């Protein structure tokens, strides 16, 4: 038998070489990783201008805060995830683009996100329930998951007679409604034609009750009812529709009817948590690089080859000393 | 060329490459009196060769583990292309066909025709930076100027959804021109307006737009998807009483564009074929040289390191096998 076979260093080198061959034979291991495909619809109606979020020590509008949180969320989404961005106003939403992969398209998505503006609203109503319904319909054939971010303020108020029956909307698809804003009602900033701030909406600026169609009440109970001239009664109504707060119970009610998860936007971490809680990620098998395991093995074996002789010499000396003593 | 590593702490392990200086991993033979052996240059060279080989193997392994890579490079190239902003009309009428009716059966709506042709256009122009804005009653920022073709395609695909509201063209134009605000930009600047109608441009916007068009040095192409019933851009109306901006907004918009004193071309596309011609034309005309930056993505070098380490190990093993019995 050649003498080399009795040397452990030969085996060290041999096994290290075999380990390195494995680097090229099976470089990857398969693992499951959560991948998202999100269609994020952001409410850009006027009430989203209400300033009830804090950034540092500055008060910022709901829309600004949503944009900031989404910007931070975008950076944390795993590669291969896709994001599509859309805006909601009036009674429907529109998509800016179909889902784009987040790692290659980060700059593009981020720039579009930064450009979201309440002035892009093509009409002024805020019919959230109808908007959600229309959005769900348009996403019927898509494999993207809806994330709807709104403060839940219907403007003008909904006539209960024509309220949307959400149980009809219930889908098997998962989704997320994110409530934006504070629970305390705050005034809504008002802007002139040139986009300059001119104070806040006052009680006289907005309708406080729906005057569309017929009232849901029994005409006999309506004060000053006149079928032709005053189907909602003659009395002036006052209300607090010029103030805006997050309509959390309303959104929760819609979410549970549709089968969506509801979460309030408090910070980016809460948004990330909501995505996890809503279980909208699909687990995708992705290859994970495991070459380092073999390389580390090879390196340790090499260390044995080069270090052990020194150790041996040391132990040899130690033992001989010990024996002599 | 810039090299970088993923996990820099691994680099400390490079020190391990010093180990072979003390030990060649070869079996030593006891020899009574080594001083007697004459110095041999070849032997010394071989010993050092083995040491260097061992050290190189260790270094290669460590660099591979640290994740050596070449960072993303931006290379300036010269190609043929342009900065193009697609300004898309999302008004309701875009959902009708070229005779102004809701498309039936195999018919194509104006929006669908525009989408199909724009897709082809984008694919034919590999070096362009393309951005997109849309407008109806209000302007909508869609996508910044980018070379990312899948993203552009995603934006074009999104116009398949139903259209929005009315036509407010001056705000849309303002939005499209704002894409050119960043000054450092070579190559020609193009706004490609795709619409099926126009609206009156009010006096304030008129002045502002004139200034912006001049300032940004923009070329304008207007693909007017003309519905059979609507008026032509080029012919004066039969009844002179109709010759005003309210009755014929398209014709007046055309006159406004013509008066801007910028390179401007209008195409009346009355059916999908005419639109195809317009796009071919633009494709042919806009071939001026453009400095563009090509992104060379990060290149992983760890595989090369591992390959070198494997080769080193193979050689070391071979050397080991060359050991002979005394």
Coordinates of C-alpha atoms in Angstrom, one line a residue, chain B residues 132-270:
Chain B
X132 CA -46.0 57.5 -19.4
X133 CA -48.6 59.9 -18.2
X134 CA -52.4 59.7 -18.7
X135 CA -55.1 62.3 -18.5
X136 CA -58.8 62.6 -18.4
X137 CA -60.3 65.3 -16.2
X138 CA -57.1 65.4 -14.2
X139 CA -53.5 64.4 -15.1
X140 CA -52.2 61.1 -13.8
X141 CA -48.5 60.4 -13.4
X142 CA -48.0 56.8 -14.4
X143 CA -44.4 55.8 -15.0
X144 CA -41.1 57.9 -14.9
X145 CA -38.8 57.8 -18.0
X146 CA -37.2 54.4 -17.8
X147 CA -35.4 51.7 -19.8
X148 CA -37.3 49.0 -17.9
X149 CA -39.3 47.5 -20.8
X150 CA -41.4 45.1 -18.6
X151 CA -42.5 48.0 -16.5
X152 CA -43.4 50.1 -19.6
X153 CA -45.4 47.1 -20.9
X154 CA -47.1 46.8 -17.5
X155 CA -48.2 50.5 -17.8
X156 CA -49.4 50.1 -21.3
X157 CA -51.4 47.0 -20.3
X158 CA -53.1 48.8 -17.5
X159 CA -54.8 51.1 -20.0
X160 CA -57.0 48.0 -20.9
X161 CA -59.1 48.9 -17.9
X162 CA -62.2 51.1 -18.5
X163 CA -61.5 54.7 -19.1
X164 CA -62.1 57.5 -16.7
X165 CA -63.9 60.8 -17.4
X166 CA -63.5 63.8 -19.6
X167 CA -60.7 65.3 -21.6
X168 CA -58.6 68.0 -20.0
X169 CA -55.7 68.2 -22.3
X170 CA -53.8 71.2 -21.1
X171 CA -53.2 69.6 -17.7
X172 CA -52.1 66.4 -19.3
X173 CA -49.6 68.3 -21.5
X174 CA -48.3 70.1 -18.5
X175 CA -47.7 66.7 -16.7
X176 CA -46.0 65.3 -19.8
X177 CA -43.6 68.2 -20.0
X178 CA -42.8 68.0 -16.4
X179 CA -41.0 64.7 -17.2
X180 CA -38.3 66.7 -18.8
X181 CA -37.6 68.9 -15.7
X182 CA -34.5 67.0 -14.8
X183 CA -32.0 68.9 -16.9
X184 CA -29.2 66.4 -17.5
X185 CA -30.7 64.5 -20.4
X186 CA -29.3 63.9 -23.8
X187 CA -31.0 62.8 -26.9
X188 CA -34.2 64.1 -28.4
X189 CA -37.2 64.7 -26.2
X190 CA -40.5 63.6 -27.5
X191 CA -44.1 63.8 -26.4
X192 CA -46.3 61.3 -28.1
X193 CA -49.9 62.3 -27.6
X194 CA -52.4 59.6 -28.2
X195 CA -56.0 61.0 -28.0
X196 CA -59.3 60.8 -29.7
X197 CA -60.4 64.3 -29.0
X198 CA -59.3 67.6 -27.6
X199 CA -60.5 70.3 -25.4
X200 CA -60.1 74.1 -25.4
X201 CA -56.9 75.3 -23.9
X202 CA -57.6 78.2 -21.6
X203 CA -55.6 81.4 -21.8
X204 CA -53.4 80.8 -18.8
X205 CA -52.4 77.3 -19.8
X206 CA -51.8 78.6 -23.3
X207 CA -49.1 80.9 -22.2
X208 CA -47.6 78.5 -19.7
X209 CA -47.5 75.6 -22.2
X210 CA -45.9 77.8 -25.0
X211 CA -43.1 78.6 -22.6
X212 CA -42.6 75.0 -21.4
X213 CA -42.5 73.5 -24.9
X214 CA -39.9 76.0 -25.9
X215 CA -37.9 75.7 -22.7
X216 CA -37.7 71.9 -22.8
X217 CA -37.0 71.7 -26.5
X218 CA -39.6 69.1 -27.1
X219 CA -40.8 67.5 -30.3
X220 CA -44.5 66.7 -30.4
X221 CA -46.3 63.9 -32.2
X222 CA -50.0 63.8 -32.0
X223 CA -51.8 60.6 -33.0
X224 CA -55.4 61.8 -33.3
X225 CA -57.6 58.7 -33.3
X226 CA -60.3 60.3 -35.4
X227 CA -63.8 58.9 -35.1
X228 CA -65.6 58.8 -38.4
X229 CA -68.2 61.4 -37.3
X230 CA -65.7 64.0 -36.0
X231 CA -64.1 66.8 -37.9
X232 CA -60.7 66.6 -39.5
X233 CA -57.7 68.5 -38.1
X234 CA -56.8 69.9 -41.4
X235 CA -60.0 71.0 -43.2
X236 CA -61.8 74.2 -42.4
X237 CA -65.5 73.6 -41.5
X238 CA -68.1 73.8 -44.2
X239 CA -70.0 76.4 -42.2
X240 CA -67.8 79.3 -41.2
X241 CA -69.9 79.8 -38.1
X242 CA -68.5 76.6 -36.7
X243 CA -64.9 77.8 -37.1
X244 CA -64.3 78.4 -33.4
X245 CA -62.5 76.5 -30.6
X246 CA -65.7 75.4 -28.9
X247 CA -67.1 73.7 -32.0
X248 CA -63.9 72.3 -33.3
X249 CA -61.5 71.9 -30.4
X250 CA -59.3 69.4 -32.3
X251 CA -58.7 71.8 -35.2
X252 CA -57.9 74.6 -32.8
X253 CA -55.6 72.4 -30.8
X254 CA -53.8 71.5 -34.0
X255 CA -53.4 75.2 -34.8
X256 CA -52.1 75.8 -31.3
X257 CA -49.5 73.1 -31.7
X258 CA -48.5 74.3 -35.1
X259 CA -48.0 77.8 -33.7
X260 CA -45.6 76.6 -31.0
X261 CA -42.7 76.8 -33.3
X262 CA -41.4 73.4 -32.3
X263 CA -41.1 70.2 -34.5
X264 CA -44.6 69.0 -34.6
X265 CA -46.4 66.4 -36.6
X266 CA -50.0 65.3 -36.4
X267 CA -51.4 62.1 -37.7
X268 CA -55.1 61.5 -38.2
X269 CA -55.6 57.8 -37.6
X270 CA -59.1 56.9 -38.8

